[in-house]
PDB file of C-alpha atoms in Angstrom:
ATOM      1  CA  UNK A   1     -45.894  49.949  83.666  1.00 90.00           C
ATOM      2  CA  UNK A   2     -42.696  48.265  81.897  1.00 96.00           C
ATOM      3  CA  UNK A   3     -42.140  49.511  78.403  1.00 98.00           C
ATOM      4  CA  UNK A   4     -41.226  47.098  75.400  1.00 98.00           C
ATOM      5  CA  UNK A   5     -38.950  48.124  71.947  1.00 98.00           C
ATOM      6  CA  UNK A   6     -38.920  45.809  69.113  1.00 98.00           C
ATOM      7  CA  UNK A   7     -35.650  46.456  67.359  1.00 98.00           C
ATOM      8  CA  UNK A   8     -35.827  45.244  63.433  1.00 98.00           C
ATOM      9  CA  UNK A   9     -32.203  44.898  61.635  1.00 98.00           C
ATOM     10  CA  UNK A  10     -32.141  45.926  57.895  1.00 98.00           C
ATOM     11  CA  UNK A  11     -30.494  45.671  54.813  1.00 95.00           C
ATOM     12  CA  UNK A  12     -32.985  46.778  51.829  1.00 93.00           C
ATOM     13  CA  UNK A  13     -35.907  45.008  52.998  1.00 96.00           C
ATOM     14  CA  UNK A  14     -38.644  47.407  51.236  1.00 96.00           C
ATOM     15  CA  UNK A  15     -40.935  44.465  49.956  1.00 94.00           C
ATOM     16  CA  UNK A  16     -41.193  43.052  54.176  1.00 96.00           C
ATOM     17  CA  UNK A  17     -40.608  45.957  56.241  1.00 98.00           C
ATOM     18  CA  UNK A  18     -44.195  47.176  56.132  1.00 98.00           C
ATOM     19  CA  UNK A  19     -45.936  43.919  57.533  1.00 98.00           C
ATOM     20  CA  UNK A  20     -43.032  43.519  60.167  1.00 98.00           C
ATOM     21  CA  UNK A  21     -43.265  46.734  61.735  1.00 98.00           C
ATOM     22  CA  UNK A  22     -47.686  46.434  61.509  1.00 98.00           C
ATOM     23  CA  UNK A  23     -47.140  43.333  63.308  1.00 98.00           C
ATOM     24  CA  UNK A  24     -45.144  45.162  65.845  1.00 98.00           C
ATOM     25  CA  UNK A  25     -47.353  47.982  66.620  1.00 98.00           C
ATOM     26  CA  UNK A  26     -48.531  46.824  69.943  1.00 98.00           C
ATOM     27  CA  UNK A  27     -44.852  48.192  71.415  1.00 98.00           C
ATOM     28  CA  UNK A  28     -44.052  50.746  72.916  1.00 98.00           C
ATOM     29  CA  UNK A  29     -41.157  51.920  70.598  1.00 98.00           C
ATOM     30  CA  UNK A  30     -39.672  50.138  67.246  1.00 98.00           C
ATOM     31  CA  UNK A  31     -36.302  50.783  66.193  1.00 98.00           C
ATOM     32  CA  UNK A  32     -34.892  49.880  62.641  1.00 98.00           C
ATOM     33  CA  UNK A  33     -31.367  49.961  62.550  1.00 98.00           C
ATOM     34  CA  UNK A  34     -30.569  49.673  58.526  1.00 98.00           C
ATOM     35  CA  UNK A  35     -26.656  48.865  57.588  1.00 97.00           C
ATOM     36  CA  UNK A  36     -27.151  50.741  54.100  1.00 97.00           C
ATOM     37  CA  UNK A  37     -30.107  49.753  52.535  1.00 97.00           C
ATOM     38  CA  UNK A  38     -30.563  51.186  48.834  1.00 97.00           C
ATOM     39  CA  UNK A  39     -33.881  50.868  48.395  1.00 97.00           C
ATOM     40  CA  UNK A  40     -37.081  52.178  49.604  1.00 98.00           C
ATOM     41  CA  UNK A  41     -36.675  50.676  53.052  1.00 98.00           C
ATOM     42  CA  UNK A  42     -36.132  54.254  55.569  1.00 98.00           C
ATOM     43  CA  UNK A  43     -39.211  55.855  54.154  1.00 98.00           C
ATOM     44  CA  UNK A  44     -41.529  52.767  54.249  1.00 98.00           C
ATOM     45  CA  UNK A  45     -40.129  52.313  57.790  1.00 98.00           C
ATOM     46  CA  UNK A  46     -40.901  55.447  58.866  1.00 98.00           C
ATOM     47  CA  UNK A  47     -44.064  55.773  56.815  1.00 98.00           C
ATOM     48  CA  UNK A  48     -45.393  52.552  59.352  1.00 98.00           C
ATOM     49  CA  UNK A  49     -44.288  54.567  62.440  1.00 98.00           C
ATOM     50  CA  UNK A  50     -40.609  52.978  63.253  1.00 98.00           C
ATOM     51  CA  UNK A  51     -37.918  55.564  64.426  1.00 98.00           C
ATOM     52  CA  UNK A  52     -35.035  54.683  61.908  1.00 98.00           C
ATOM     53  CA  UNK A  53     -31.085  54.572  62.314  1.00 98.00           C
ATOM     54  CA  UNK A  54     -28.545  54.040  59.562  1.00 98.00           C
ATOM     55  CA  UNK A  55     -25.377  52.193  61.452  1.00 98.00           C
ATOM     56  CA  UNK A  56     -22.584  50.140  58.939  1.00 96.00           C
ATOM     57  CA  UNK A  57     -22.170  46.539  60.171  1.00 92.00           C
ATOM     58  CA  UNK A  58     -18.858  46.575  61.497  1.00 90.00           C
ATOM     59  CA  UNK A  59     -16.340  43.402  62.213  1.00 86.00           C
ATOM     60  CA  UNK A  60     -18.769  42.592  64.703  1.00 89.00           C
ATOM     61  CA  UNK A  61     -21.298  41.688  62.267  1.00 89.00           C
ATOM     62  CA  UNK A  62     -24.847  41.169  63.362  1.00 92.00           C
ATOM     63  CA  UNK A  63     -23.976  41.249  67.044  1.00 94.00           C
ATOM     64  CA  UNK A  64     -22.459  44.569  66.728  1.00 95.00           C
ATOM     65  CA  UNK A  65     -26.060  45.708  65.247  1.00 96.00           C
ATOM     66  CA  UNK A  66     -28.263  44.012  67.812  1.00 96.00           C
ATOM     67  CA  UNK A  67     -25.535  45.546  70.694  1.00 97.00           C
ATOM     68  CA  UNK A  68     -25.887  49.028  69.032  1.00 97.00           C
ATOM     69  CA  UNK A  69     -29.124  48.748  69.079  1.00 98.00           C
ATOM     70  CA  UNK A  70     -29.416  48.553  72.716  1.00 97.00           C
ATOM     71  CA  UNK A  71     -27.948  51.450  73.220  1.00 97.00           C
ATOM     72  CA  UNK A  72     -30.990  53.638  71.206  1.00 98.00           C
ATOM     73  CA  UNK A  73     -33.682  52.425  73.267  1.00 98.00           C
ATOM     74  CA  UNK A  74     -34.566  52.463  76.773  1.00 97.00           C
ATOM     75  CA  UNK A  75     -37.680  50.774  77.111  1.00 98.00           C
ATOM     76  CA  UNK A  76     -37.595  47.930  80.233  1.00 97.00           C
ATOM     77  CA  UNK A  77     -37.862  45.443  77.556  1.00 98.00           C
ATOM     78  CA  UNK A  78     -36.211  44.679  74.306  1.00 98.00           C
ATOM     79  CA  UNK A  79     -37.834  41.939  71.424  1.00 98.00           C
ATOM     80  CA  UNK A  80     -35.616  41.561  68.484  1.00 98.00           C
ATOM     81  CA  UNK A  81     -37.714  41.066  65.309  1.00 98.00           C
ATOM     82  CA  UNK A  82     -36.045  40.279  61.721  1.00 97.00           C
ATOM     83  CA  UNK A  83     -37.524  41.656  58.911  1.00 97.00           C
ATOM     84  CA  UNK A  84     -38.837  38.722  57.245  1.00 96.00           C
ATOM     85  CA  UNK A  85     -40.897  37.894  60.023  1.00 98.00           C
ATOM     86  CA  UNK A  86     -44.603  38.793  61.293  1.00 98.00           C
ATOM     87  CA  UNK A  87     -45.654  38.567  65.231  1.00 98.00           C
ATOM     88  CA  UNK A  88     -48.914  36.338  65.107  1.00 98.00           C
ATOM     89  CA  UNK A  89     -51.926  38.332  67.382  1.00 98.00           C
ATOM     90  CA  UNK A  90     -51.436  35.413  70.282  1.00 98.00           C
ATOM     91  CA  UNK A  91     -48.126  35.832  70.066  1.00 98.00           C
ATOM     92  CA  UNK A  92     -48.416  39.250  70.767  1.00 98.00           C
ATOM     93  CA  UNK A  93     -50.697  38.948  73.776  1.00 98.00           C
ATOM     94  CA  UNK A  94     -48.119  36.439  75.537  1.00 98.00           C
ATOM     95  CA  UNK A  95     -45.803  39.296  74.771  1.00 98.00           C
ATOM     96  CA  UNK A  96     -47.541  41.651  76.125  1.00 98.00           C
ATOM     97  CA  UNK A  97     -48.304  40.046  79.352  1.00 97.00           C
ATOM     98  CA  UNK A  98     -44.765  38.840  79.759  1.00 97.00           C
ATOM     99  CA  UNK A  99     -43.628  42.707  79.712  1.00 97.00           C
ATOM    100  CA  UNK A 100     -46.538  43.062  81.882  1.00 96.00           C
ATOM    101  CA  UNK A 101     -45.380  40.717  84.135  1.00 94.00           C
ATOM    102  CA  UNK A 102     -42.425  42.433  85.034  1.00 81.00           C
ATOM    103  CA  UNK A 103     -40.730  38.606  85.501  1.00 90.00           C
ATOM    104  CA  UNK A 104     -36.662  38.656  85.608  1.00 92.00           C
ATOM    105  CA  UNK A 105     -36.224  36.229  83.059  1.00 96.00           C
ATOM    106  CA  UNK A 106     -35.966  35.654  78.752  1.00 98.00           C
ATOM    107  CA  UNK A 107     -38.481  34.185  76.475  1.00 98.00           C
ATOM    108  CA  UNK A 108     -38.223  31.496  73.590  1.00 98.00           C
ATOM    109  CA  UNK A 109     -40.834  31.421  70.736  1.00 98.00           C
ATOM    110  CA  UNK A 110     -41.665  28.811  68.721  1.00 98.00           C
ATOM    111  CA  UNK A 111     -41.156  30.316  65.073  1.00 98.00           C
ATOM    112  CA  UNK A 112     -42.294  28.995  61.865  1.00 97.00           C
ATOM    113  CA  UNK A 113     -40.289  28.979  58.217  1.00 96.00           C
ATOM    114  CA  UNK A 114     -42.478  30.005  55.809  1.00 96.00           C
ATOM    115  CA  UNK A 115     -40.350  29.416  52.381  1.00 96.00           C
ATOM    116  CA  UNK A 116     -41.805  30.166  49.042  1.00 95.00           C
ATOM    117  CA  UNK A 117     -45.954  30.292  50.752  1.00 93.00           C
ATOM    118  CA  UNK A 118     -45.721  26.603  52.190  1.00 96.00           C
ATOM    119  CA  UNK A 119     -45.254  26.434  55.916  1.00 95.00           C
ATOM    120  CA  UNK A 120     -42.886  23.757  56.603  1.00 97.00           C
ATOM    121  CA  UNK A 121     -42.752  21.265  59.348  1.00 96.00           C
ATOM    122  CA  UNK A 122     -40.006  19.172  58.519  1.00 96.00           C
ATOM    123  CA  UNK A 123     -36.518  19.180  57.406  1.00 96.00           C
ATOM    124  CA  UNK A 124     -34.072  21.675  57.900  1.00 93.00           C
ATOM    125  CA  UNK A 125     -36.583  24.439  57.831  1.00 94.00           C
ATOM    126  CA  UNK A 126     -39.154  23.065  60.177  1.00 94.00           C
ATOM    127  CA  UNK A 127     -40.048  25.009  63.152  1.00 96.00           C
ATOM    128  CA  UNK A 128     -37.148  26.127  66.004  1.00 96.00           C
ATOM    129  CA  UNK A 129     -37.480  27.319  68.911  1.00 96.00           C
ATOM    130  CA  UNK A 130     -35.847  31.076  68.727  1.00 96.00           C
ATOM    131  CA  UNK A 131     -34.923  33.533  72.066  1.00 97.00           C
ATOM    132  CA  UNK A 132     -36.503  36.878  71.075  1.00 97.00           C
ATOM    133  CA  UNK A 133     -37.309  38.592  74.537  1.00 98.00           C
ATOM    134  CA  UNK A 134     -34.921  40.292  76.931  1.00 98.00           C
ATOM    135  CA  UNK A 135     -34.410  42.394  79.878  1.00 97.00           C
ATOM    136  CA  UNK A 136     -33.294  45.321  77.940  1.00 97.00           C
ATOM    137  CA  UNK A 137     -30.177  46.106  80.315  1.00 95.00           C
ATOM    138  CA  UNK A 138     -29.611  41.936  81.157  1.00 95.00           C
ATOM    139  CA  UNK A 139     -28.507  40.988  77.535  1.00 97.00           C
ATOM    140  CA  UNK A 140     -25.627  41.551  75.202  1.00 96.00           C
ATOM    141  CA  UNK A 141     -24.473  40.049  72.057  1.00 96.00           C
ATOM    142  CA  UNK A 142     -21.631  38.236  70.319  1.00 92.00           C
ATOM    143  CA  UNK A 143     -20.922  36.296  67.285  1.00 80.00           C
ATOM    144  CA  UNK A 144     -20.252  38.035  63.992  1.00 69.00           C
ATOM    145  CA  UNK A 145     -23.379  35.675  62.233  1.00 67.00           C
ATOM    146  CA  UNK A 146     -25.439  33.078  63.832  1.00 73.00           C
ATOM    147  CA  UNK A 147     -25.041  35.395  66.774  1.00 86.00           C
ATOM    148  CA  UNK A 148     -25.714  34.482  69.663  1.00 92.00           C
ATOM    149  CA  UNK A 149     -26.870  36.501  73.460  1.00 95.00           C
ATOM    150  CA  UNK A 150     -25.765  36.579  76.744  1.00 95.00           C
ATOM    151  CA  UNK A 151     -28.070  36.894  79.291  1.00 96.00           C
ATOM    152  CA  UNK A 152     -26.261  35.197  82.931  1.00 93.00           C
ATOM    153  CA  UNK A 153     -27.991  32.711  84.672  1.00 95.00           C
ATOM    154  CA  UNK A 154     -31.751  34.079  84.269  1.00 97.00           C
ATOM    155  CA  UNK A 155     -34.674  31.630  83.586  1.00 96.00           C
ATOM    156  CA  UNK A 156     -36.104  31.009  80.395  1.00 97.00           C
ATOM    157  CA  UNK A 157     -39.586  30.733  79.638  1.00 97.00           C
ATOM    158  CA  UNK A 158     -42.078  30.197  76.843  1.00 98.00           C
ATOM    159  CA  UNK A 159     -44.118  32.440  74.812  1.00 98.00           C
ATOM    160  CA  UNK A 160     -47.544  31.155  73.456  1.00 98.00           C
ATOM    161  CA  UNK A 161     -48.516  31.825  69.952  1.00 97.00           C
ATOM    162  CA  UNK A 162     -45.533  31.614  67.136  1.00 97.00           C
ATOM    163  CA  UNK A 163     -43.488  34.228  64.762  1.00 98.00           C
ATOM    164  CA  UNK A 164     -44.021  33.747  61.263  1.00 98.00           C
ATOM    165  CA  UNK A 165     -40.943  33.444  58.976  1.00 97.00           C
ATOM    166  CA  UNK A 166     -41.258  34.152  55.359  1.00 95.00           C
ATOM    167  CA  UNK A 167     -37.925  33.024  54.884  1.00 89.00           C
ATOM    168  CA  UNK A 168     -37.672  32.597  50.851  1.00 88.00           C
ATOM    169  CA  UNK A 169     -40.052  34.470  48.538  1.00 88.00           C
ATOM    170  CA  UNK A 170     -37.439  34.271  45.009  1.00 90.00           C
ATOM    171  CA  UNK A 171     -34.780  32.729  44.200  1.00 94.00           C
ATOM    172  CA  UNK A 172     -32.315  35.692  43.655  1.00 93.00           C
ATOM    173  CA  UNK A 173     -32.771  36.726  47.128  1.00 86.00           C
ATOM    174  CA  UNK A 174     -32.261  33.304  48.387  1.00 92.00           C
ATOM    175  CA  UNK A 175     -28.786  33.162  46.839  1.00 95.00           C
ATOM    176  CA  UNK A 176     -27.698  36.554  47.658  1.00 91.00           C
ATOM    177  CA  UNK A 177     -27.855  35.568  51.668  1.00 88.00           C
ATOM    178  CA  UNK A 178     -26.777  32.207  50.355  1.00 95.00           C
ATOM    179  CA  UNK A 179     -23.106  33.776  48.777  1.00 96.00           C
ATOM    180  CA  UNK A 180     -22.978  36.315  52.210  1.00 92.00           C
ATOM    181  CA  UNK A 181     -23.378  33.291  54.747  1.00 93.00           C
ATOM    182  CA  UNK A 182     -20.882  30.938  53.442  1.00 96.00           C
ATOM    183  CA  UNK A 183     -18.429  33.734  53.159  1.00 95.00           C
ATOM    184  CA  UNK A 184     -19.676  34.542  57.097  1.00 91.00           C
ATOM    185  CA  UNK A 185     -19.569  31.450  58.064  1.00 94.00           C
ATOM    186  CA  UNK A 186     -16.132  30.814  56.434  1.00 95.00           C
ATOM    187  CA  UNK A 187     -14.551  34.036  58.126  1.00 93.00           C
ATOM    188  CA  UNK A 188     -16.245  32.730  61.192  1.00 90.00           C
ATOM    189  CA  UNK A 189     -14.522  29.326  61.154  1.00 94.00           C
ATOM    190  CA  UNK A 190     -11.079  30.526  59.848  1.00 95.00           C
ATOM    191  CA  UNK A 191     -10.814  33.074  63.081  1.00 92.00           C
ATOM    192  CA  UNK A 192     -11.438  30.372  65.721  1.00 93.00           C
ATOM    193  CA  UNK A 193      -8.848  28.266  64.164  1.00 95.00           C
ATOM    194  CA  UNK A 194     -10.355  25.807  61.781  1.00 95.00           C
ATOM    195  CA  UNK A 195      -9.237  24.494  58.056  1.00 95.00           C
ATOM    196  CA  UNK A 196     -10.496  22.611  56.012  1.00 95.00           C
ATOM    197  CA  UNK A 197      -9.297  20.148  53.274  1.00 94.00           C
ATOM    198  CA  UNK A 198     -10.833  18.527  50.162  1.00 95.00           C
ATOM    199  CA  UNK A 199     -12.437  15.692  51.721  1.00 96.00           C
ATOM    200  CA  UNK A 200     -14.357  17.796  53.904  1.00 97.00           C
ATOM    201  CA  UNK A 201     -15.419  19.280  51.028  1.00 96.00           C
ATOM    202  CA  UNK A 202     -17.098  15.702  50.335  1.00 97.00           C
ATOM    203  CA  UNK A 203     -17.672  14.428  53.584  1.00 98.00           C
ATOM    204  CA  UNK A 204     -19.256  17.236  55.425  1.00 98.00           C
ATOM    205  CA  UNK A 205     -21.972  17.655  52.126  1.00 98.00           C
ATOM    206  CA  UNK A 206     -23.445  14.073  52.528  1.00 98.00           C
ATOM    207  CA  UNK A 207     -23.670  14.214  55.843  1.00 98.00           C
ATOM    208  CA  UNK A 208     -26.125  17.470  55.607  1.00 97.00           C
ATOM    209  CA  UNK A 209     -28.247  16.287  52.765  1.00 98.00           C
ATOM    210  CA  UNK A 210     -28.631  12.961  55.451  1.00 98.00           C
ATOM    211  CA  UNK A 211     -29.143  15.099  58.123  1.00 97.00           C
ATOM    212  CA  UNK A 212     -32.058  17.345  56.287  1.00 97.00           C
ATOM    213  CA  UNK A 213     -33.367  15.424  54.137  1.00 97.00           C
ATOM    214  CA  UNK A 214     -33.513  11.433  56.319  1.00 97.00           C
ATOM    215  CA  UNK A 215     -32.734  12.385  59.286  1.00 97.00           C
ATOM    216  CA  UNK A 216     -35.198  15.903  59.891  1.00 96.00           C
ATOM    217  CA  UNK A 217     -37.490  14.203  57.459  1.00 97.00           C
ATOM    218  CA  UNK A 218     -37.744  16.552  55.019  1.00 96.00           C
ATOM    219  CA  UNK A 219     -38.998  14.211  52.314  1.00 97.00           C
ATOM    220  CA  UNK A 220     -42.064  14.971  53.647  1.00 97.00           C
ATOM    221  CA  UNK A 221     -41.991  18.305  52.393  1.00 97.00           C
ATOM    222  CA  UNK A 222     -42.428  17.533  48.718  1.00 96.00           C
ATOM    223  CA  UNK A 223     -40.627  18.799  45.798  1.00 96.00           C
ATOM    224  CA  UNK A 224     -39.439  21.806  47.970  1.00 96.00           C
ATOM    225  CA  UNK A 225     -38.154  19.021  50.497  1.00 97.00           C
ATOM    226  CA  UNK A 226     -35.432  17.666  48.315  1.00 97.00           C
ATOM    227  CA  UNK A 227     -34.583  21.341  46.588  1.00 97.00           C
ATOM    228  CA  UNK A 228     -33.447  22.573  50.246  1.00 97.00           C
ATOM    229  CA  UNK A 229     -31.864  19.381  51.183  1.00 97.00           C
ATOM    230  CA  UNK A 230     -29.907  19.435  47.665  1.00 98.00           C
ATOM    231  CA  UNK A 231     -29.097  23.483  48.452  1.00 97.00           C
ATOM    232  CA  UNK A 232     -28.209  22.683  51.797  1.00 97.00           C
ATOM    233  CA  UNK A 233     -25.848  19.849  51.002  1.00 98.00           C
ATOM    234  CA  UNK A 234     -24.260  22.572  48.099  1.00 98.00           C
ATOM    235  CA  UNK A 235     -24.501  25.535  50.929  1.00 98.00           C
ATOM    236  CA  UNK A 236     -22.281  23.356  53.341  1.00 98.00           C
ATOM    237  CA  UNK A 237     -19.794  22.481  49.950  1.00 98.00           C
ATOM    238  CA  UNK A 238     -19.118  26.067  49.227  1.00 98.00           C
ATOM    239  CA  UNK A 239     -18.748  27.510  52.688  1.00 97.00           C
ATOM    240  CA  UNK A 240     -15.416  24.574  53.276  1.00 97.00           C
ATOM    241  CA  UNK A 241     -14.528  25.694  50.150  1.00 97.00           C
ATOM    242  CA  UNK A 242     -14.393  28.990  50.907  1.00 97.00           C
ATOM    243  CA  UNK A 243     -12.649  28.087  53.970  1.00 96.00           C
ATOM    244  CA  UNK A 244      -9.818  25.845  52.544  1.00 96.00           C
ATOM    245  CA  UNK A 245      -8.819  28.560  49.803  1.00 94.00           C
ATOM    246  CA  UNK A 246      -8.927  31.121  53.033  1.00 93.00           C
ATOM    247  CA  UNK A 247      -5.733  28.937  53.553  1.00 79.00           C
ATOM    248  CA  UNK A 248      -3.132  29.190  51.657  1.00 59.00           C
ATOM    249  CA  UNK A 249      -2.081  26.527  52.263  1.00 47.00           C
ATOM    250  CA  UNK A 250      -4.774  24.334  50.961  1.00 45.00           C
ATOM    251  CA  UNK A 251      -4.053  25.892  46.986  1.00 48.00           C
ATOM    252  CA  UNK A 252      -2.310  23.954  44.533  1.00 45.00           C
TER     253      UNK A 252
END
């Protein structure tokens, strides 16, 4: 029989860790590697049955974790599960089988963003399609954030059922990530080359409040519709921002 791991990456994640790794249970092995959580995180994540790793996020960023990871398990099969997210029962099933299957190929998932309890189907937060199941020893990892895998020419397929995404629960947390992905995504754009000058500082703001808000139709949403679209138009401000004063040359 093929063998499944779900590997979960952490960084103080106490208040989710619990119903991720629950949600998970059906594997054959979890595997939480934590890049210094200081919180209750290890002991609830061992408490639920996970084997637990502490492993500092490196220049490689988040690819660097998921690539480490690879190297702790050695299941046949490898889902990668954030912390923040819950495997629905159907979607465990078509997981299952899948494994079961013994099929050389990866697996999408439809996932849904569940942001402060209302499940959204529009905007920039409506539901994606996300790649979550590998061949353990097929895939391997790059990209320091919004990483993405490598997998050669192997078929994709679809799972049934979805992943649940509980995204946003308070505001605090949801500008803590907000601060560390501009700066990523800054850091990211300045090492392949790119700059950026005041006007796209204007420019490239409208365009993503159009984009989520018109465009993605996330007036649909509600109240919470127009919040993200206005955060997402600021989000996309401050990460060129970041990016021009990366430059010196774009300080007076």
């Amino acid at each position: 029989m093929a063998t499944l791991a779900v590997v979960i990456l952490t960084k103080n994640e106490e208040k989710n860790i619990q119903a991720c790794i629950e949600s998970a249970s059906f594997a054959d092995d979890i595997l939480v590697v934590d890049s210094g959580s200081e919180d209750h995180t290890e002991e609830l994540a061992v408490s639920a049955g996970a084997r637990f790793i502490s492993h500092p996020m490196g220049e490689d960023g988040f690819a660097g974790q998921r690539n480490f990871a690879l190297q702790q398990i050695d299941t046949d099969w490898v889902f990668y599960l954030d912390a923040d997210e819950r495997i629905t029962s159907e979607a465990a099933e078509s997981i299952k089988k899948a494994v079961a299957s013994e099929k050389n190929c990866v697996y999408n998932i439809k996932r849904y963003q569940i942001v402060f309890g209302q499940k959204m189907k529009y905007g920039g937060h409506g539901p994606d399609m996300s790649m979550r199941l590998y061949p353990r020893e097929a895939v391997h990892w790059h990209g320091v954030v919004h990483e993405q895998a490598e997998f050669g020419n192997l078929e994709v397929r679809l799972l049934d059922g979805i992943l649940e995404h509980y995204t946003y629960t308070e505001w605090n947390a949801y500008y803590i990530k907000f601060n560390l992905y501009t700066t990523m995504m800054a850091e990211k754009m300045y090492n392949s080359g790119k700059r950026a000058s005041f006007v796209d500082i204007i420019l490239h703001p409208v365009f993503a409040f159009i984009r989520f808000y018109f465009l993605q139709q996330g007036f649909r949403e509600g109240k919470l519709g127009f919040i993200f679209a206005v955060n997402h138009m600021f989000y996309t401000m401050v990460k060129y921002l970041k990016l021009m004063y990366m430059d010196t040359s774009g300080k007076e």
